[in-house]
Amino acid sequence: MTALQVSNLSKSYGEGNPALHNLSFEVREGELLSIVGPSGCGKTTLLKCVAGLVPATRGEVRVHGEEVSGVPEGLAVVFQDYGRSLFPWMKVGQNVEFPLETLRLPKAERQERVERSLAAVGLEGKHERYPWQLSGGMQQRVAIARALAYRPKVLLMDEPFASVDAQTRSGLEDLTRRVHLEFGMTILFVTHDIDESVYLADRLVVLRRSPGSVLAELVIELPRVRDQIVTKSLPAFVRQRSVVAQHIKDAS
Amino acid sequence: MSAAHAPAGRRAGGLAQGLLARLGPVVLAVLLWQWAALAAGSPFFPPPGRIAGRVAELWFSEPLLTERFWQDAGPSVLRALTGWLAGAALGVVVGLAAGLWKAAAGYVDPPVNFLRSLPKPAIVPVFLLVFGSGDLMRIGLITFGCVWPVLLNTMQGVRSVDPMYLETARAFHIPPRTQLLRVVIPAALPKIFAGMRVTLSLSLILMVLSEWLLADHGLGHFLITAQRTFEILDVWAAIVLLGLLGYLLNVLFLAAERRVLRSRPS
Amino acid sequence: MNAPVTTTGVRAEPRRPGVRRRTSPRGALAAFLRGTAGAALLTLAFEVFARLELVDPRLLPPAGVILGEALRLLVDPAFLVEVWATLVAVLGGVALAAAIAVPLGVLIGSYRLAALGLTPIIDSLRSVPGIAIIPLLVLVMGQGVSMKVTIVAFVAVWPLLFNTVYGVRGVDPVAMETARAFRVPVHRTWWRVVLPSALPLVLTGLRLALATGLTVGIAAEIAVGTRDGVGYFILRASYAGFHADTVFAAVTLAGVLGYLMNGITVALTNRLVVWDGKGPS
């Protein structure tokens, strides 16, 4: 089953300024696909096209077979700038609940989803705090909880851990992996970090820059349940990381 | 998005569209006003065409400006500007001193804040009675009104000068006078200008009010006389002229501000 | 249109995270004492100046006398009635202005076309010094409270409008994208994202509007001799056998009123906008 299909996608901002050129790939149902590439390869643009936040210049994006024009249903985004994507005038609980109001869920169910998703990211009992009273890593967990509570079929993550420190980062990576298995949702994960892309992915797409296009695709041969230390010392991990690094180096 | 592939010819079309969007509503509003005024026939709301005619007849005929213009608007504008500039000068000088004298900060701020929040028109009767009704009283009144916002802003501007600038200047042995002229004042300029922008409109209000209560010429006097004699067209004409002057002064001020601050990041 | 302005006319800058000032109680007390000392010093200077009798003491009474009279006025129902009349007109006018300015500001801040079309009309209207239209308003509406409310609204609308516009334009694009990504409908985005985000600047506009409204409200009371209000009280005390002490005391109390209105709005802002400078700006 294909959850997400990108076909011949091109995007340019103004004349002669292509950001993406003729991109095609697909994400299967329940799969975690990493997109990795150097900065300036149009990763964020790609994600915004998929999310329907900006229209494509050519080509199309289909989510569960439906062509994307505007933001599709059943899709959630975790942005890199958690500080700007969480609303500072809403408490943590309100931030998580806010998108659920649009779904017109009864109050009790909204509450329950907020509880569950905050618990899933290890933030039980933080409802009444404001996001800016939490550390960066915790804020990004709130953003993830918000996406989880929304129960999306497809979750887009745009370099979500680029602005947190290294320790927090590995914790958040494990969290992502865990909720992916637990909630069984399809995830498109965009990053410029090669280790991260390999560690997280079931399958991986490498992009080249100017303009962004698909350089390579590979299936990651790692166990489903992973561990920062054990997995990262597996020969398969080391080999596939080198393959990706080589691709990126060759392209630049 | 179509803008992405817009051919060059579309640019000109966009410009025309922009102009239409800018001017269309104004023209529409004036036409609507004209139509409504004619339809209503209220003596209080003459059609804009007649008001414009009256403004032109009173002040803008003969080659360019009439003698009446100089009689009515000249002294008024002069008073407002003199008072405004005097207030600004005083505010800057005292504000610099008060801002640089760090120890004084806690003592000076509350009284200055109080004087700034004093509704200035309330002191007009006081000025009239204590200092008489001459030009000096009027200018003094406007000066008094315009001093405080500039003073406060100058003080804040001086205090918020990045200490790094001053340390740099000291490290290069720049003498204090040069530091003041080349570092402190330029750094405080945006705030000084902001204060002067606030007081510019205040000076017009105080000018009108002071002329209104006791004067035999000037725009305030013209306005109140027109009202008392029920010359409604003249009341409207005076409002329009005051609006024009206010607009002109604001434009000139903004141009001057932009010129002085042109090298600043906005 | 001008940049958003604070009461001091300075471009409003969001407070940087972490620099929100937390003064210790002792620091606050010291600041209060210094301020009081400054005010006392100014009062003393005024007292000395008046005692020198360079100006006829019947016109310029010493500070002590004025303060005594001010204390008397504070409990004089005849004066408090006038304060109430001014307050009602100013608050009513500012409320009316806010009802017009905030929705209009959201519109102008959100749609480029609305900004293009309305800016020239707004610029020409706000160039008119507020008090210039008082004579016209008096002819049309008389000298009652509705005239005062209208003139206050006319001058109070601009700071509210401009600050709302800039607040709305300053809404973080990431915040807007987040709302869009979760398919939050437009009206809910306005209520829950745009308005809260613009709130700090709207409240700054409110503070400015109250100050301008009070200034022009009192100007109207003095200019046309409305039958009530602090301005009218001052005018009457000035002309009916000039009671200098009463006039100066009333002027001082008018200043206190302005000071308090400003202070209350600042306190309200600090209560309402706990997040300012801590997230999207």
Coordinates of C-alpha atoms in Angstrom, one line a residue, chain C residues 78-275:
Chain C
A78 CA -18.2 68.1 43.2
F79 CA -14.8 67.4 41.7
L80 CA -15.1 63.6 41.6
V81 CA -18.3 64.0 39.6
E82 CA -16.3 65.9 37.0
V83 CA -13.5 63.2 37.0
W84 CA -16.2 60.6 36.5
A85 CA -17.7 62.5 33.5
T86 CA -14.3 62.7 31.8
L87 CA -13.5 59.1 32.6
V88 CA -16.8 57.9 31.1
A89 CA -16.2 59.9 27.9
V90 CA -12.6 58.7 27.5
L91 CA -13.3 55.1 28.2
G92 CA -16.4 55.1 26.0
G93 CA -14.5 56.8 23.2
V94 CA -11.6 54.4 23.4
A95 CA -13.9 51.4 23.6
L96 CA -15.7 52.6 20.4
A97 CA -12.3 53.2 18.8
A98 CA -11.1 49.7 19.7
A99 CA -14.3 48.2 18.3
I100 CA -13.5 49.8 15.0
A101 CA -9.8 49.7 15.0
V102 CA -9.1 46.1 15.9
P103 CA -11.2 44.3 13.3
L104 CA -10.1 46.9 10.7
G105 CA -6.5 46.4 11.7
V106 CA -6.8 42.6 11.4
L107 CA -8.2 43.1 7.9
I108 CA -5.5 45.6 6.8
G109 CA -2.8 43.5 8.4
S110 CA -4.0 40.3 6.7
Y111 CA -4.8 41.5 3.2
R112 CA -2.4 43.4 1.1
L113 CA -5.2 44.7 -1.1
A114 CA -7.1 46.1 1.9
A115 CA -3.9 47.9 3.0
L116 CA -3.2 49.4 -0.4
G117 CA -6.8 50.7 -0.8
L118 CA -7.4 51.9 2.7
T119 CA -4.0 53.5 3.5
P120 CA -4.5 56.7 1.6
I121 CA -8.0 57.2 3.2
I122 CA -6.6 56.5 6.6
D123 CA -3.6 58.8 6.1
S124 CA -5.7 61.7 5.1
L125 CA -8.2 61.2 7.9
R126 CA -5.5 61.0 10.6
S127 CA -3.7 64.1 9.4
V128 CA -6.5 66.2 10.7
P129 CA -5.5 67.4 14.2
G130 CA -8.2 65.8 16.3
I131 CA -9.4 68.9 18.0
A132 CA -10.0 70.6 14.6
I133 CA -13.2 68.7 14.2
I134 CA -14.6 69.6 17.6
P135 CA -16.4 72.7 16.3
L136 CA -18.1 70.7 13.7
L137 CA -19.1 68.0 16.2
V138 CA -20.5 70.6 18.5
L139 CA -22.7 71.9 15.8
V140 CA -23.9 68.5 14.8
M141 CA -24.1 66.7 18.2
G142 CA -24.2 69.5 20.8
Q143 CA -21.9 69.7 23.8
G144 CA -22.9 66.5 25.6
V145 CA -21.2 63.2 26.2
S146 CA -21.8 61.8 22.7
M147 CA -19.7 64.6 21.2
K148 CA -16.9 63.9 23.7
V149 CA -17.1 60.1 23.0
T150 CA -16.9 60.8 19.3
I151 CA -13.9 63.1 19.4
V152 CA -12.0 60.7 21.7
A153 CA -12.8 57.8 19.4
F154 CA -11.6 59.8 16.4
V155 CA -8.1 60.3 17.9
A156 CA -7.9 57.0 19.8
V157 CA -8.6 55.0 16.7
W158 CA -5.2 55.6 15.0
P159 CA -2.8 54.2 17.6
L160 CA -5.0 51.2 18.0
L161 CA -5.3 50.7 14.3
F162 CA -1.6 51.0 13.5
N163 CA -0.5 48.8 16.4
T164 CA -3.0 46.1 15.4
V165 CA -1.9 46.2 11.8
Y166 CA 1.7 45.8 12.8
G167 CA 0.9 43.2 15.4
V168 CA -1.0 41.2 12.8
R169 CA 1.8 41.5 10.2
G170 CA 4.3 40.4 12.9
V171 CA 2.5 37.1 13.4
D172 CA 5.2 34.4 13.0
P173 CA 4.8 32.6 9.6
V174 CA 5.7 29.3 11.3
A175 CA 2.8 29.8 13.7
M176 CA 0.5 30.4 10.7
E177 CA 1.9 27.4 8.9
T178 CA 1.3 25.3 11.9
A179 CA -2.3 26.3 12.0
R180 CA -2.7 25.6 8.3
A181 CA -0.9 22.3 8.6
F182 CA -3.5 21.2 11.1
R183 CA -6.3 22.5 8.9
V184 CA -7.5 25.0 11.4
P185 CA -10.2 27.1 9.8
V186 CA -9.5 30.8 9.1
H187 CA -11.9 32.3 11.7
R188 CA -10.4 30.1 14.5
T189 CA -6.9 31.0 13.3
W190 CA -7.8 34.6 13.8
W191 CA -9.1 34.1 17.3
R192 CA -6.6 31.7 18.6
V193 CA -3.4 32.6 16.7
V194 CA -3.5 36.0 15.1
L195 CA -5.1 38.0 17.8
P196 CA -3.2 36.5 20.8
S197 CA 0.0 37.0 18.8
A198 CA -0.9 40.7 18.1
L199 CA -2.2 41.3 21.6
P200 CA 1.0 42.8 23.1
L201 CA 1.0 45.5 20.3
V202 CA -2.7 46.0 20.5
L203 CA -2.4 46.7 24.2
T204 CA 0.4 49.1 23.5
G205 CA -2.0 50.8 21.1
L206 CA -4.6 50.8 23.9
R207 CA -2.2 52.6 26.2
L208 CA -1.4 55.2 23.6
A209 CA -5.1 55.6 22.8
L210 CA -6.0 56.2 26.4
A211 CA -3.3 58.9 26.7
T212 CA -4.3 60.6 23.5
G213 CA -8.0 60.2 24.3
L214 CA -7.6 61.8 27.7
T215 CA -5.6 64.7 26.2
V216 CA -8.2 65.4 23.5
G217 CA -11.1 64.7 25.8
I218 CA -9.9 67.4 28.2
A219 CA -9.1 69.7 25.3
A220 CA -12.7 69.3 24.1
E221 CA -14.0 70.2 27.6
I222 CA -11.8 73.3 27.7
A223 CA -12.4 74.3 24.1
V224 CA -16.2 74.3 24.0
G225 CA -17.2 74.5 27.6
T226 CA -19.0 71.3 27.9
R227 CA -21.1 71.3 31.0
D228 CA -19.0 68.7 32.8
G229 CA -15.6 67.1 33.0
V230 CA -12.2 67.9 34.5
G231 CA -11.4 70.3 31.7
Y232 CA -14.6 72.2 32.3
F233 CA -13.8 72.3 36.0
I234 CA -10.4 73.8 35.3
L235 CA -11.9 76.3 32.9
R236 CA -14.5 77.3 35.4
A237 CA -12.0 77.7 38.2
S238 CA -9.8 79.7 35.9
Y239 CA -12.4 82.2 34.7
A240 CA -14.7 82.5 37.6
G241 CA -12.4 84.6 39.9
F242 CA -9.3 82.6 39.2
H243 CA -8.7 80.2 42.1
A244 CA -5.1 79.5 41.3
D245 CA -4.7 76.8 43.9
T246 CA -7.8 75.0 42.7
V247 CA -6.7 75.2 39.1
F248 CA -3.2 73.9 39.8
A249 CA -4.6 71.2 42.0
A250 CA -7.0 70.1 39.3
V251 CA -4.3 70.1 36.7
T252 CA -2.1 68.0 38.9
L253 CA -4.9 65.5 39.5
A254 CA -5.6 65.3 35.8
G255 CA -1.9 64.3 35.5
V256 CA -2.4 61.7 38.2
L257 CA -5.4 60.4 36.3
G258 CA -3.2 60.0 33.1
Y259 CA -0.5 58.4 35.1
L260 CA -2.8 55.9 36.7
M261 CA -4.5 55.0 33.4
N262 CA -1.1 54.3 31.9
G263 CA 0.0 52.3 35.0
I264 CA -3.2 50.2 35.0
T265 CA -2.8 49.4 31.3
V266 CA 0.8 48.4 31.9
A267 CA -0.2 46.2 34.8
L268 CA -3.0 44.7 32.7
T269 CA -0.6 44.0 29.9
N270 CA 1.9 42.2 32.2
R271 CA -1.0 40.1 33.5
L272 CA -2.5 39.3 30.2
V273 CA 0.7 38.8 28.1
V274 CA 2.8 36.5 30.2
W275 CA 4.5 35.1 27.1

